[in-house]
XYZ file of C-alpha atoms in Angstrom:
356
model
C -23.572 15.613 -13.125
C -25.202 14.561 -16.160
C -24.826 9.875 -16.789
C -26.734 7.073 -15.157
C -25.382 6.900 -12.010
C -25.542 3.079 -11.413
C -23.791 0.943 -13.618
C -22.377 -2.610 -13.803
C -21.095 -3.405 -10.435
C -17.584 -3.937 -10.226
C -15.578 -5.087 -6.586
C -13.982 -2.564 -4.139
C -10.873 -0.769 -4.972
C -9.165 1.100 -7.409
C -10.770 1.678 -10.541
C -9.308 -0.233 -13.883
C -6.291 1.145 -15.294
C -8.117 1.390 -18.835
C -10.762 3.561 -16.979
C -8.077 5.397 -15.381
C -6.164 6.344 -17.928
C -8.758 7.660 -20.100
C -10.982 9.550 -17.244
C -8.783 11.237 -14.808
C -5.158 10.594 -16.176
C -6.422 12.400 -19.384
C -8.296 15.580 -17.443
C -6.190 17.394 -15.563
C -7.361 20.983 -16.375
C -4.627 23.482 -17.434
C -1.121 21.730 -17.862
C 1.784 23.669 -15.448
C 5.199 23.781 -16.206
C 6.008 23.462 -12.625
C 4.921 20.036 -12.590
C 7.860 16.946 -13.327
C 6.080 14.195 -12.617
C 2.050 14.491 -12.276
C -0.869 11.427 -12.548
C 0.353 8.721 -13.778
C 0.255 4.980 -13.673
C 2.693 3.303 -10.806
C 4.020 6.546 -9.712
C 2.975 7.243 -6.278
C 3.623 10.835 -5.729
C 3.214 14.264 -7.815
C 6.903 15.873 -7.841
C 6.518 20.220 -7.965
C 9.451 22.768 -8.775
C 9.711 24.833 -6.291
C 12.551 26.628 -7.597
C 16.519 26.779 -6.000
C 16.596 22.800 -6.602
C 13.757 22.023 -4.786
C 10.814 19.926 -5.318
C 7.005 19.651 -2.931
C 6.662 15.938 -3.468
C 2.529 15.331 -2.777
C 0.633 12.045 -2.350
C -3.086 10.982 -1.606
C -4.524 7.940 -0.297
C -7.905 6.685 1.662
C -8.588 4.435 3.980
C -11.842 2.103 3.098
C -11.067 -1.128 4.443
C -10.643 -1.366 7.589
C -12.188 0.200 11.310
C -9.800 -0.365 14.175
C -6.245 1.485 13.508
C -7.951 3.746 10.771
C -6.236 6.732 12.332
C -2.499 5.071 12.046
C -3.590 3.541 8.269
C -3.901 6.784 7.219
C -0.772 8.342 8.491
C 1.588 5.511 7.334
C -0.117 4.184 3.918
C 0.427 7.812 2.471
C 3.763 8.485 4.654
C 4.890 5.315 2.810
C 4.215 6.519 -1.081
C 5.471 9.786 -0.456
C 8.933 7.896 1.163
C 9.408 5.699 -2.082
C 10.207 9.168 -3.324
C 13.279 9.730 -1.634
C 11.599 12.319 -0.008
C 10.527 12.706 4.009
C 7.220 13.058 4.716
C 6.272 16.649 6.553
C 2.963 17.949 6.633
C -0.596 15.950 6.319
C -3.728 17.079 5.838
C -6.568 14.118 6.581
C -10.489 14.129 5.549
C -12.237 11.983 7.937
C -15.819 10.898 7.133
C -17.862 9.231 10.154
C -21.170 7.606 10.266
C -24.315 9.487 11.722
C -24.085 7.323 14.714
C -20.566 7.712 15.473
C -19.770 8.253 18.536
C -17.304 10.749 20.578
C -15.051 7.878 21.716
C -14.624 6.848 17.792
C -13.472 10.696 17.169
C -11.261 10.249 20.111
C -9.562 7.032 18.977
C -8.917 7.964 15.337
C -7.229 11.755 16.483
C -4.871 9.842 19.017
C -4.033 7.523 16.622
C -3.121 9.593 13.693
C -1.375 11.596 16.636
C 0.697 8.453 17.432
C 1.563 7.949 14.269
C 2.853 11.391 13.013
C 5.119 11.856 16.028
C 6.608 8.338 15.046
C 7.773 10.180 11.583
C 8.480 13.089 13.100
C 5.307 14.889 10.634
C 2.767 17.401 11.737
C -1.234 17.818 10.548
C -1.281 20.786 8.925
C -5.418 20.679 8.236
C -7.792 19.051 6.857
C -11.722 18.509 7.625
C -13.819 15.820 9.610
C -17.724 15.279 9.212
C -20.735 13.418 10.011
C -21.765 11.663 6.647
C -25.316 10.167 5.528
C -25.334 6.734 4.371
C -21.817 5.356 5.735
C -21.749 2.456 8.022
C -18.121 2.915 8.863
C -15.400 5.625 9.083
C -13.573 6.681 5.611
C -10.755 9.090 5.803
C -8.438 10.693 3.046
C -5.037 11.860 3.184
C -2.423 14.088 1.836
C 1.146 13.483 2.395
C 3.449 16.719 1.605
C 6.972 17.151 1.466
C 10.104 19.028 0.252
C 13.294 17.664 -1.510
C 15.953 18.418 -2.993
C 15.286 17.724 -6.580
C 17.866 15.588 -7.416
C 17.191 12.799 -4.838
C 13.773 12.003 -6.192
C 13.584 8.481 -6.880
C 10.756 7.769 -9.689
C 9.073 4.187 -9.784
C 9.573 4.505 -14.208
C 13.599 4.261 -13.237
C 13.868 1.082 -12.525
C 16.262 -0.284 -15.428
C 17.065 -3.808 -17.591
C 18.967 -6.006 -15.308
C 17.971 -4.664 -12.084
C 17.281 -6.884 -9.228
C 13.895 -6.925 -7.246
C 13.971 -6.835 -3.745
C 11.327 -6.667 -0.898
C 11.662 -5.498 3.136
C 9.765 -7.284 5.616
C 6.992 -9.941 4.696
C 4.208 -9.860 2.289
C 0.602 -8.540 3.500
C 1.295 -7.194 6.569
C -1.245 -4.847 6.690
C -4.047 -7.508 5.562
C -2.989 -9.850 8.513
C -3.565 -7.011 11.071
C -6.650 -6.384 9.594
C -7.825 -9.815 9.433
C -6.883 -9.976 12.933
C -8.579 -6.924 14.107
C -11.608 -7.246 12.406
C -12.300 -11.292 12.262
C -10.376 -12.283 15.428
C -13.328 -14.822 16.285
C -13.560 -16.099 13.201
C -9.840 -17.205 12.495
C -9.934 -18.311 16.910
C -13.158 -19.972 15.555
C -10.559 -21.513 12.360
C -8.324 -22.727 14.607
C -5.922 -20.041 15.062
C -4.274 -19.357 18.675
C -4.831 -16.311 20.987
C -1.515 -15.980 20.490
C -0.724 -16.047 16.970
C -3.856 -13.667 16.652
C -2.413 -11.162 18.443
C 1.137 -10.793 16.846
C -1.108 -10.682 13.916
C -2.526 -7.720 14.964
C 0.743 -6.405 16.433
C 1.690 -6.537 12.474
C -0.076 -2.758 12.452
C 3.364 -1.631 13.855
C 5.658 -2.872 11.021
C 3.661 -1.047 8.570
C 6.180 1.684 7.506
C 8.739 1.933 5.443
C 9.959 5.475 5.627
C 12.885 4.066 7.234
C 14.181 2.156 4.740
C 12.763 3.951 1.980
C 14.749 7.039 2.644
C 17.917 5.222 3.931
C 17.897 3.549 0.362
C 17.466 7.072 -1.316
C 19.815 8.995 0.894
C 22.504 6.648 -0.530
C 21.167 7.068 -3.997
C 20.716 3.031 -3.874
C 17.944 2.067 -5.650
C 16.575 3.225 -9.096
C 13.120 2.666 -8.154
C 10.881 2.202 -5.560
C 7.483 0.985 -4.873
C 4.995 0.591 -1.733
C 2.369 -2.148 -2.231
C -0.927 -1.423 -0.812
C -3.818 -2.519 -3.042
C -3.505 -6.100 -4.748
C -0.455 -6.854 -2.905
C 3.225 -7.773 -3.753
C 1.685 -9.210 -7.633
C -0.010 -5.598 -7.998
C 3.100 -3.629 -6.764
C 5.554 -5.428 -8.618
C 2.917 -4.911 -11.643
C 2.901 -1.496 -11.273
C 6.615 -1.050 -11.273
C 6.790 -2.669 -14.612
C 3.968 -0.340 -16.228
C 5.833 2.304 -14.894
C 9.292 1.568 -15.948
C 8.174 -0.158 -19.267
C 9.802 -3.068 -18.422
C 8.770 -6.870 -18.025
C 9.180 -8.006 -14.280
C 10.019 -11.279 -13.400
C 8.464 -12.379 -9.750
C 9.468 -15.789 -7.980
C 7.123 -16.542 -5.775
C 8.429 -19.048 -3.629
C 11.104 -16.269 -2.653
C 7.943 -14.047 -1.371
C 8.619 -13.885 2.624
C 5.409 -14.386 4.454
C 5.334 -14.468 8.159
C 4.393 -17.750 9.318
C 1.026 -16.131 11.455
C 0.209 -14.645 7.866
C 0.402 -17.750 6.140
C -1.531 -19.801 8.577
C -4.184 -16.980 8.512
C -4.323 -16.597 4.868
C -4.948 -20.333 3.963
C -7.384 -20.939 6.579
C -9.775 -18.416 5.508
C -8.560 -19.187 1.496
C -6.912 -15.843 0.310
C -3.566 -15.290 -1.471
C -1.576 -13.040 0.587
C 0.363 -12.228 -2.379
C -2.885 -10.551 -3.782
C -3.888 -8.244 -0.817
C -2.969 -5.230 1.104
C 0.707 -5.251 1.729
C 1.410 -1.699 3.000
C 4.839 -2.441 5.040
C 6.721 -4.218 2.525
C 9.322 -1.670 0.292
C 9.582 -3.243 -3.088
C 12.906 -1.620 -4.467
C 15.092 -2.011 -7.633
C 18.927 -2.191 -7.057
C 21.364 -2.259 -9.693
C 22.941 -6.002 -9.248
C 26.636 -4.253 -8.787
C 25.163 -2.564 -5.243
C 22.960 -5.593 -4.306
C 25.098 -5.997 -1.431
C 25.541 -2.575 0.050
C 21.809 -2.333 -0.450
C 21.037 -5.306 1.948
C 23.853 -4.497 4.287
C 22.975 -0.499 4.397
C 18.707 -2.089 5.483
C 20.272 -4.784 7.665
C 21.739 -1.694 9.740
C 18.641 -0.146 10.630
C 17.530 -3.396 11.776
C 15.382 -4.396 8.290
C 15.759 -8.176 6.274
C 15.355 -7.973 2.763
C 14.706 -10.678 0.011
C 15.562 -10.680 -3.271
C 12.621 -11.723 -5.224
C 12.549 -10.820 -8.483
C 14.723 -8.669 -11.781
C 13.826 -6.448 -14.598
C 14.413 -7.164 -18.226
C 13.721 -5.517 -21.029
C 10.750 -6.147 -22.761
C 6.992 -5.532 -22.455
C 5.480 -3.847 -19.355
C 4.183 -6.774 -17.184
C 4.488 -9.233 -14.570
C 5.621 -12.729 -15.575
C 4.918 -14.944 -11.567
C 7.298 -17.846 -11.668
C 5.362 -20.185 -9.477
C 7.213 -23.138 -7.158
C 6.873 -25.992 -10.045
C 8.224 -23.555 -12.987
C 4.880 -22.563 -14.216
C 4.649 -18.836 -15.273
C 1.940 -16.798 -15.094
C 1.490 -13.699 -17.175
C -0.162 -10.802 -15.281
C -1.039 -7.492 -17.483
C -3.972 -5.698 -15.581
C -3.596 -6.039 -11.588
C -5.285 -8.277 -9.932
C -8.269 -7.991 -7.659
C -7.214 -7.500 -3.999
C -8.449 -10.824 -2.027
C -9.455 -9.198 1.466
C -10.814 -6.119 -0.096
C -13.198 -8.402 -2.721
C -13.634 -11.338 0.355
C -15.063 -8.299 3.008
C -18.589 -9.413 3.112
C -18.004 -12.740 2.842
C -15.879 -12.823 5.931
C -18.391 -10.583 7.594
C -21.058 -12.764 7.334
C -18.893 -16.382 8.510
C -17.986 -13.794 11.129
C -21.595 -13.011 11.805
C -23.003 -16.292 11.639
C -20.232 -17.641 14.388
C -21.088 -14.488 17.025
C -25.176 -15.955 16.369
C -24.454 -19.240 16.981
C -23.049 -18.249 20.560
Protein backbone atom coordinates (compact mmCIF):
# COMPACT_ATOMS: atom_id res chain seq x y z
CA UNK A 1 0.00 0.00 0.00
CA UNK A 2 1.94 2.86 -1.02
CA UNK A 3 0.21 6.87 0.81
CA UNK A 4 0.55 8.27 4.29
CA UNK A 5 -1.58 6.33 6.15
CA UNK A 6 -2.87 8.98 8.66
CA UNK A 7 -4.57 11.82 7.42
CA UNK A 8 -6.98 14.56 8.55
CA UNK A 9 -9.31 12.99 10.94
CA UNK A 10 -12.72 12.91 9.91
CA UNK A 11 -15.90 11.37 12.38
CA UNK A 12 -17.16 7.72 12.21
CA UNK A 13 -19.14 6.50 9.35
CA UNK A 14 -19.40 6.35 5.85
CA UNK A 15 -16.91 7.98 3.89
CA UNK A 16 -17.96 11.37 1.80
CA UNK A 17 -19.84 10.84 -1.23
CA UNK A 18 -17.15 13.01 -3.22
CA UNK A 19 -14.54 10.45 -1.88
CA UNK A 20 -16.79 7.75 -2.78
CA UNK A 21 -17.51 8.36 -5.96
CA UNK A 22 -14.14 8.94 -7.18
CA UNK A 23 -12.27 5.94 -5.13
CA UNK A 24 -14.36 2.90 -5.12
CA UNK A 25 -17.47 3.85 -7.31
CA UNK A 26 -14.86 4.54 -10.11
CA UNK A 27 -12.63 1.06 -9.56
CA UNK A 28 -14.44 -1.74 -9.99
CA UNK A 29 -11.96 -3.93 -11.99
CA UNK A 30 -13.31 -5.53 -15.22
CA UNK A 31 -16.94 -4.26 -16.08
CA UNK A 32 -19.57 -7.57 -16.52
CA UNK A 33 -22.41 -7.55 -18.56
CA UNK A 34 -24.22 -9.58 -16.07
CA UNK A 35 -24.39 -6.80 -13.80
CA UNK A 36 -27.88 -4.24 -13.95
CA UNK A 37 -27.38 -2.33 -11.24
CA UNK A 38 -23.74 -2.35 -9.46
CA UNK A 39 -22.05 0.53 -6.84
CA UNK A 40 -23.72 3.27 -6.84
CA UNK A 41 -24.91 6.15 -4.76
CA UNK A 42 -28.45 5.45 -2.77
CA UNK A 43 -28.86 2.10 -4.21
CA UNK A 44 -28.62 -0.44 -1.59
CA UNK A 45 -28.15 -3.66 -3.34
CA UNK A 46 -26.07 -5.03 -6.52
CA UNK A 47 -28.86 -6.66 -8.92
CA UNK A 48 -27.03 -9.95 -11.13
CA UNK A 49 -28.61 -11.76 -14.29
CA UNK A 50 -28.82 -14.93 -13.63
CA UNK A 51 -30.43 -15.83 -16.73
CA UNK A 52 -34.40 -17.35 -17.28
CA UNK A 53 -35.63 -13.87 -15.67
CA UNK A 54 -33.82 -14.07 -12.73
CA UNK A 55 -31.72 -11.79 -10.80
CA UNK A 56 -29.02 -12.64 -7.29
CA UNK A 57 -29.81 -9.36 -5.60
CA UNK A 58 -26.46 -8.88 -3.05
CA UNK A 59 -25.97 -6.36 -0.22
CA UNK A 60 -23.16 -5.59 2.44
CA UNK A 61 -23.24 -3.86 5.61
CA UNK A 62 -21.13 -3.72 9.13
CA UNK A 63 -21.90 -3.30 12.32
CA UNK A 64 -19.50 -0.59 14.24
CA UNK A 65 -21.64 1.03 16.61
CA UNK A 66 -22.96 -0.75 18.89
CA UNK A 67 -22.05 -4.10 21.48
CA UNK A 68 -25.17 -5.66 22.91
CA UNK A 69 -27.58 -7.08 19.96
CA UNK A 70 -24.54 -6.99 17.45
CA UNK A 71 -25.52 -10.47 16.33
CA UNK A 72 -29.37 -9.39 15.43
CA UNK A 73 -27.87 -5.76 13.89
CA UNK A 74 -26.22 -7.62 11.54
CA UNK A 75 -28.87 -9.95 10.36
CA UNK A 76 -31.63 -7.28 10.00
CA UNK A 77 -29.61 -3.96 8.87
CA UNK A 78 -28.50 -5.98 5.67
CA UNK A 79 -31.88 -8.20 5.54
CA UNK A 80 -33.45 -4.70 5.37
CA UNK A 81 -31.39 -3.19 2.13
CA UNK A 82 -31.60 -6.26 0.36
CA UNK A 83 -35.80 -6.14 1.11
CA UNK A 84 -36.08 -2.48 -0.35
CA UNK A 85 -35.30 -4.52 -3.42
CA UNK A 86 -38.35 -6.32 -3.74
CA UNK A 87 -36.41 -9.17 -3.19
CA UNK A 88 -36.40 -11.82 0.03
CA UNK A 89 -33.49 -12.18 1.75
CA UNK A 90 -31.93 -16.02 1.63
CA UNK A 91 -28.53 -16.74 2.38
CA UNK A 92 -25.90 -14.60 4.68
CA UNK A 93 -22.57 -14.86 5.04
CA UNK A 94 -21.19 -12.70 8.33
CA UNK A 95 -17.37 -11.66 9.19
CA UNK A 96 -17.16 -11.25 12.82
CA UNK A 97 -14.07 -9.53 14.28
CA UNK A 98 -13.60 -9.86 18.25
CA UNK A 99 -11.18 -8.31 20.56
CA UNK A 100 -8.11 -10.34 21.97
CA UNK A 101 -9.85 -10.50 25.23
CA UNK A 102 -13.10 -11.65 24.12
CA UNK A 103 -14.47 -14.03 25.78
CA UNK A 104 -16.42 -17.50 24.96
CA UNK A 105 -19.72 -16.18 26.37
CA UNK A 106 -19.39 -13.02 23.82
CA UNK A 107 -18.97 -15.77 20.86
CA UNK A 108 -21.92 -17.46 22.36
CA UNK A 109 -24.22 -14.42 22.49
CA UNK A 110 -23.50 -12.99 19.04
CA UNK A 111 -24.07 -16.84 17.19
CA UNK A 112 -27.52 -17.14 19.10
CA UNK A 113 -28.41 -13.95 18.18
CA UNK A 114 -27.74 -13.87 14.54
CA UNK A 115 -29.45 -17.43 14.95
CA UNK A 116 -32.59 -15.67 16.33
CA UNK A 117 -32.68 -13.43 13.88
CA UNK A 118 -32.35 -15.50 10.61
CA UNK A 119 -35.06 -17.95 11.66
CA UNK A 120 -37.31 -14.75 12.15
CA UNK A 121 -36.81 -14.19 8.13
CA UNK A 122 -36.89 -17.47 7.43
CA UNK A 123 -32.76 -17.04 5.98
CA UNK A 124 -29.92 -19.41 6.54
CA UNK A 125 -25.85 -18.59 7.11
CA UNK A 126 -24.38 -19.91 4.37
CA UNK A 127 -20.49 -18.97 5.64
CA UNK A 128 -18.52 -16.60 6.46
CA UNK A 129 -15.36 -16.23 8.95
CA UNK A 130 -14.90 -15.12 12.71
CA UNK A 131 -11.45 -14.04 14.32
CA UNK A 132 -9.57 -12.75 17.15
CA UNK A 133 -8.31 -9.21 16.00
CA UNK A 134 -5.30 -6.98 17.43
CA UNK A 135 -6.12 -3.58 18.38
CA UNK A 136 -10.12 -3.70 18.65
CA UNK A 137 -11.77 -2.84 21.84
CA UNK A 138 -15.12 -4.10 20.71
CA UNK A 139 -16.73 -6.64 18.32
CA UNK A 140 -17.09 -5.54 14.43
CA UNK A 141 -18.88 -7.84 12.13
CA UNK A 142 -19.69 -7.65 8.28
CA UNK A 143 -22.41 -9.01 6.35
CA UNK A 144 -23.66 -10.20 3.09
CA UNK A 145 -27.23 -10.45 2.34
CA UNK A 146 -28.02 -12.74 -0.91
CA UNK A 147 -31.02 -13.37 -2.70
CA UNK A 148 -32.89 -14.43 -5.90
CA UNK A 149 -35.75 -12.62 -7.82
CA UNK A 150 -37.49 -12.58 -10.42
CA UNK A 151 -36.15 -9.77 -12.44
CA UNK A 152 -38.97 -7.86 -13.02
CA UNK A 153 -39.99 -7.18 -9.36
CA UNK A 154 -36.80 -5.37 -8.53
CA UNK A 155 -37.62 -2.16 -7.11
CA UNK A 156 -34.54 0.41 -7.65
CA UNK A 157 -34.19 3.45 -5.14
CA UNK A 158 -33.34 5.86 -8.80
CA UNK A 159 -37.32 5.03 -9.63
CA UNK A 160 -38.81 7.06 -7.54
CA UNK A 161 -40.65 9.65 -9.98
CA UNK A 162 -41.96 13.65 -10.07
CA UNK A 163 -45.03 13.78 -8.02
CA UNK A 164 -44.56 10.86 -5.91
CA UNK A 165 -45.45 10.92 -2.34
CA UNK A 166 -42.94 10.09 0.57
CA UNK A 167 -43.93 7.87 3.09
CA UNK A 168 -42.26 6.28 6.21
CA UNK A 169 -43.27 2.85 8.46
CA UNK A 170 -42.82 2.93 12.03
CA UNK A 171 -40.95 5.87 13.89
CA UNK A 172 -37.76 7.58 13.22
CA UNK A 173 -34.39 6.18 14.93
CA UNK A 174 -35.40 3.18 16.22
CA UNK A 175 -32.36 1.53 16.13
CA UNK A 176 -30.41 4.60 17.86
CA UNK A 177 -32.95 4.52 20.84
CA UNK A 178 -32.17 0.79 21.49
CA UNK A 179 -28.78 1.53 21.35
CA UNK A 180 -28.82 4.44 23.52
CA UNK A 181 -30.67 2.32 25.81
CA UNK A 182 -28.44 -0.61 25.79
CA UNK A 183 -25.35 1.00 25.96
CA UNK A 184 -26.04 4.33 28.26
CA UNK A 185 -28.97 2.97 30.33
CA UNK A 186 -27.38 4.74 33.53
CA UNK A 187 -26.76 7.66 32.00
CA UNK A 188 -30.30 8.56 30.51
CA UNK A 189 -31.78 6.74 34.40
CA UNK A 190 -29.06 9.21 35.61
CA UNK A 191 -31.05 12.10 32.96
CA UNK A 192 -34.08 11.44 34.34
CA UNK A 193 -35.48 8.80 32.27
CA UNK A 194 -37.72 5.88 33.90
CA UNK A 195 -36.82 2.13 34.26
CA UNK A 196 -39.57 1.83 32.33
CA UNK A 197 -39.35 3.95 29.42
CA UNK A 198 -35.65 2.61 29.24
CA UNK A 199 -36.60 -0.60 28.66
CA UNK A 200 -39.25 -0.28 25.80
CA UNK A 201 -36.39 1.66 24.50
CA UNK A 202 -34.40 -1.15 24.32
CA UNK A 203 -37.32 -3.43 23.36
CA UNK A 204 -37.14 -1.00 20.09
CA UNK A 205 -34.28 -3.76 18.83
CA UNK A 206 -37.39 -5.86 17.85
CA UNK A 207 -39.11 -3.40 15.44
CA UNK A 208 -36.03 -3.12 13.49
CA UNK A 209 -37.10 -4.87 10.22
CA UNK A 210 -38.77 -4.07 7.49
CA UNK A 211 -38.74 -7.09 5.26
CA UNK A 212 -42.29 -7.28 5.97
CA UNK A 213 -43.42 -4.39 4.58
CA UNK A 214 -40.79 -3.96 2.18
CA UNK A 215 -41.73 -6.99 0.23
CA UNK A 216 -45.55 -6.69 0.82
CA UNK A 217 -45.12 -3.19 -0.95
CA UNK A 218 -43.10 -4.88 -3.86
CA UNK A 219 -45.18 -7.99 -4.21
CA UNK A 220 -48.01 -5.56 -5.15
CA UNK A 221 -45.72 -3.62 -7.39
CA UNK A 222 -46.69 -0.49 -5.00
CA UNK A 223 -44.03 1.65 -4.65
CA UNK A 224 -41.47 2.99 -7.25
CA UNK A 225 -38.80 3.22 -4.82
CA UNK A 226 -37.63 2.23 -1.71
CA UNK A 227 -35.16 3.12 0.85
CA UNK A 228 -33.89 1.77 4.43
CA UNK A 229 -32.30 4.50 6.59
CA UNK A 230 -29.47 3.41 8.64
CA UNK A 231 -26.62 5.94 8.76
CA UNK A 232 -27.64 9.76 9.24
CA UNK A 233 -31.14 8.90 9.73
CA UNK A 234 -34.54 9.75 8.05
CA UNK A 235 -32.58 13.41 6.57
CA UNK A 236 -29.74 10.99 5.11
CA UNK A 237 -32.23 8.36 3.69
CA UNK A 238 -34.54 10.64 2.24
CA UNK A 239 -31.17 12.37 0.82
CA UNK A 240 -30.11 9.47 -0.69
CA UNK A 241 -33.32 8.73 -2.47
CA UNK A 242 -33.11 12.02 -4.17
CA UNK A 243 -29.35 11.49 -5.42
CA UNK A 244 -30.51 8.40 -6.59
CA UNK A 245 -33.59 9.26 -8.43
CA UNK A 246 -32.26 12.76 -9.52
CA UNK A 247 -34.93 14.35 -8.05
CA UNK A 248 -35.38 17.20 -5.33
CA UNK A 249 -37.14 15.75 -2.13
CA UNK A 250 -39.23 17.68 -0.11
CA UNK A 251 -39.18 16.47 3.83
CA UNK A 252 -41.71 17.96 6.51
CA UNK A 253 -40.44 17.44 9.52
CA UNK A 254 -43.04 17.95 11.89
CA UNK A 255 -44.79 14.90 10.04
CA UNK A 256 -41.54 12.70 11.14
CA UNK A 257 -43.18 10.06 13.74
CA UNK A 258 -40.94 9.67 16.70
CA UNK A 259 -41.91 7.47 19.53
CA UNK A 260 -42.47 9.43 22.50
CA UNK A 261 -39.47 7.21 24.64
CA UNK A 262 -37.26 8.33 21.54
CA UNK A 263 -38.00 11.80 21.80
CA UNK A 264 -37.60 12.12 25.50
CA UNK A 265 -34.25 10.23 25.07
CA UNK A 266 -33.01 12.18 22.23
CA UNK A 267 -33.45 15.72 23.77
CA UNK A 268 -32.16 14.85 27.05
CA UNK A 269 -28.87 13.79 25.93
CA UNK A 270 -29.13 16.72 22.85
CA UNK A 271 -29.18 14.65 19.52
CA UNK A 272 -31.54 14.95 16.52
CA UNK A 273 -33.14 11.72 16.04
CA UNK A 274 -33.82 12.70 12.60
CA UNK A 275 -29.94 12.59 12.03
CA UNK A 276 -29.07 9.07 13.44
CA UNK A 277 -29.42 5.43 12.91
CA UNK A 278 -32.91 4.68 11.85
CA UNK A 279 -32.70 1.04 10.64
CA UNK A 280 -36.60 0.01 11.11
CA UNK A 281 -38.21 2.75 9.39
CA UNK A 282 -39.10 1.84 5.31
CA UNK A 283 -38.95 5.12 3.52
CA UNK A 284 -41.03 4.34 0.26
CA UNK A 285 -42.28 6.36 -2.80
CA UNK A 286 -45.96 5.74 -3.87
CA UNK A 287 -47.47 7.15 -6.81
CA UNK A 288 -50.26 9.64 -5.18
CA UNK A 289 -53.14 7.60 -7.29
CA UNK A 290 -52.20 4.26 -4.93
CA UNK A 291 -51.48 6.29 -1.73
CA UNK A 292 -54.32 4.62 -0.27
CA UNK A 293 -53.98 0.99 -1.15
CA UNK A 294 -50.40 1.50 -0.10
CA UNK A 295 -51.34 2.44 3.57
CA UNK A 296 -54.25 0.08 3.70
CA UNK A 297 -52.15 -3.03 2.06
CA UNK A 298 -49.12 -2.00 5.47
CA UNK A 299 -52.03 -1.39 7.86
CA UNK A 300 -52.88 -5.24 7.17
CA UNK A 301 -49.81 -6.67 8.30
CA UNK A 302 -50.20 -4.71 11.32
CA UNK A 303 -47.65 -1.56 10.15
CA UNK A 304 -48.71 2.60 10.48
CA UNK A 305 -47.32 4.63 7.94
CA UNK A 306 -46.90 8.50 7.58
CA UNK A 307 -46.78 10.43 4.79
CA UNK A 308 -43.94 12.75 5.11
CA UNK A 309 -42.69 14.05 2.25
CA UNK A 310 -43.04 14.15 -2.23
CA UNK A 311 -40.73 14.23 -5.11
CA UNK A 312 -40.51 16.95 -7.68
CA UNK A 313 -38.58 17.45 -10.33
CA UNK A 314 -35.64 19.32 -10.05
CA UNK A 315 -32.12 19.05 -8.58
CA UNK A 316 -31.04 15.99 -6.53
CA UNK A 317 -31.43 17.09 -2.85
CA UNK A 318 -33.23 17.38 0.26
CA UNK A 319 -35.15 20.62 0.87
CA UNK A 320 -36.34 19.97 5.30
CA UNK A 321 -39.43 22.06 5.76
CA UNK A 322 -39.06 22.75 9.42
CA UNK A 323 -42.35 23.45 11.92
CA UNK A 324 -42.21 27.49 11.41
CA UNK A 325 -41.82 27.24 7.39
CA UNK A 326 -38.13 27.57 7.35
CA UNK A 327 -36.39 25.32 4.70
CA UNK A 328 -33.32 23.90 4.90
CA UNK A 329 -31.31 22.79 1.92
CA UNK A 330 -29.37 19.54 2.49
CA UNK A 331 -26.87 18.39 -0.51
CA UNK A 332 -24.14 16.13 1.18
CA UNK A 333 -25.68 13.91 4.17
CA UNK A 334 -25.35 14.83 7.27
CA UNK A 335 -23.18 13.52 10.06
CA UNK A 336 -24.96 10.79 12.08
CA UNK A 337 -25.49 12.31 15.80
CA UNK A 338 -24.98 9.01 17.96
CA UNK A 339 -22.30 7.70 15.75
CA UNK A 340 -20.20 11.34 15.99
CA UNK A 341 -21.62 11.80 20.00
CA UNK A 342 -20.04 7.95 20.97
CA UNK A 343 -17.25 9.13 23.10
CA UNK A 344 -18.82 11.84 24.40
CA UNK A 345 -21.60 9.79 25.85
CA UNK A 346 -19.04 7.28 26.96
CA UNK A 347 -17.29 9.43 29.02
CA UNK A 348 -20.77 11.32 30.89
CA UNK A 349 -21.43 7.59 31.10
CA UNK A 350 -18.10 6.94 32.70
CA UNK A 351 -17.88 9.76 34.88
CA UNK A 352 -21.57 8.84 36.47
CA UNK A 353 -20.46 4.85 37.13
CA UNK A 354 -17.09 6.83 39.12
CA UNK A 355 -19.00 8.95 41.00
CA UNK A 356 -20.91 5.84 42.55
Amino acid sequence: MTGELKGERFVAGKLRSELLARTFLKRVGVPSKHVLIGPALGEDAAVIELGEELVLVVHSDPITGAVENIGWLSVHVAANDLAVTGCKPQWFTIVVLLPENASDEVVEMISKDIDSALKQIGAMLVGGHAEYTWGLSRPITSTTAMGVSKADRIVLTRGARGGDVLIMTKTAALEATSILASEYGTLLEALGMSSKEIERARSMISEISVVPEALALAERGLATSMHDPTEGGIIAGALEMAWASGKTVILHAERVSLDPVTKKAFEIVGLDPLKSLSSGTLLAAIDRELLDEALKTLSSIGVKASVIGEFRVGPPRLEVVSNNGVVEVYESPPTDELIANEERLQKRKEALEGRK
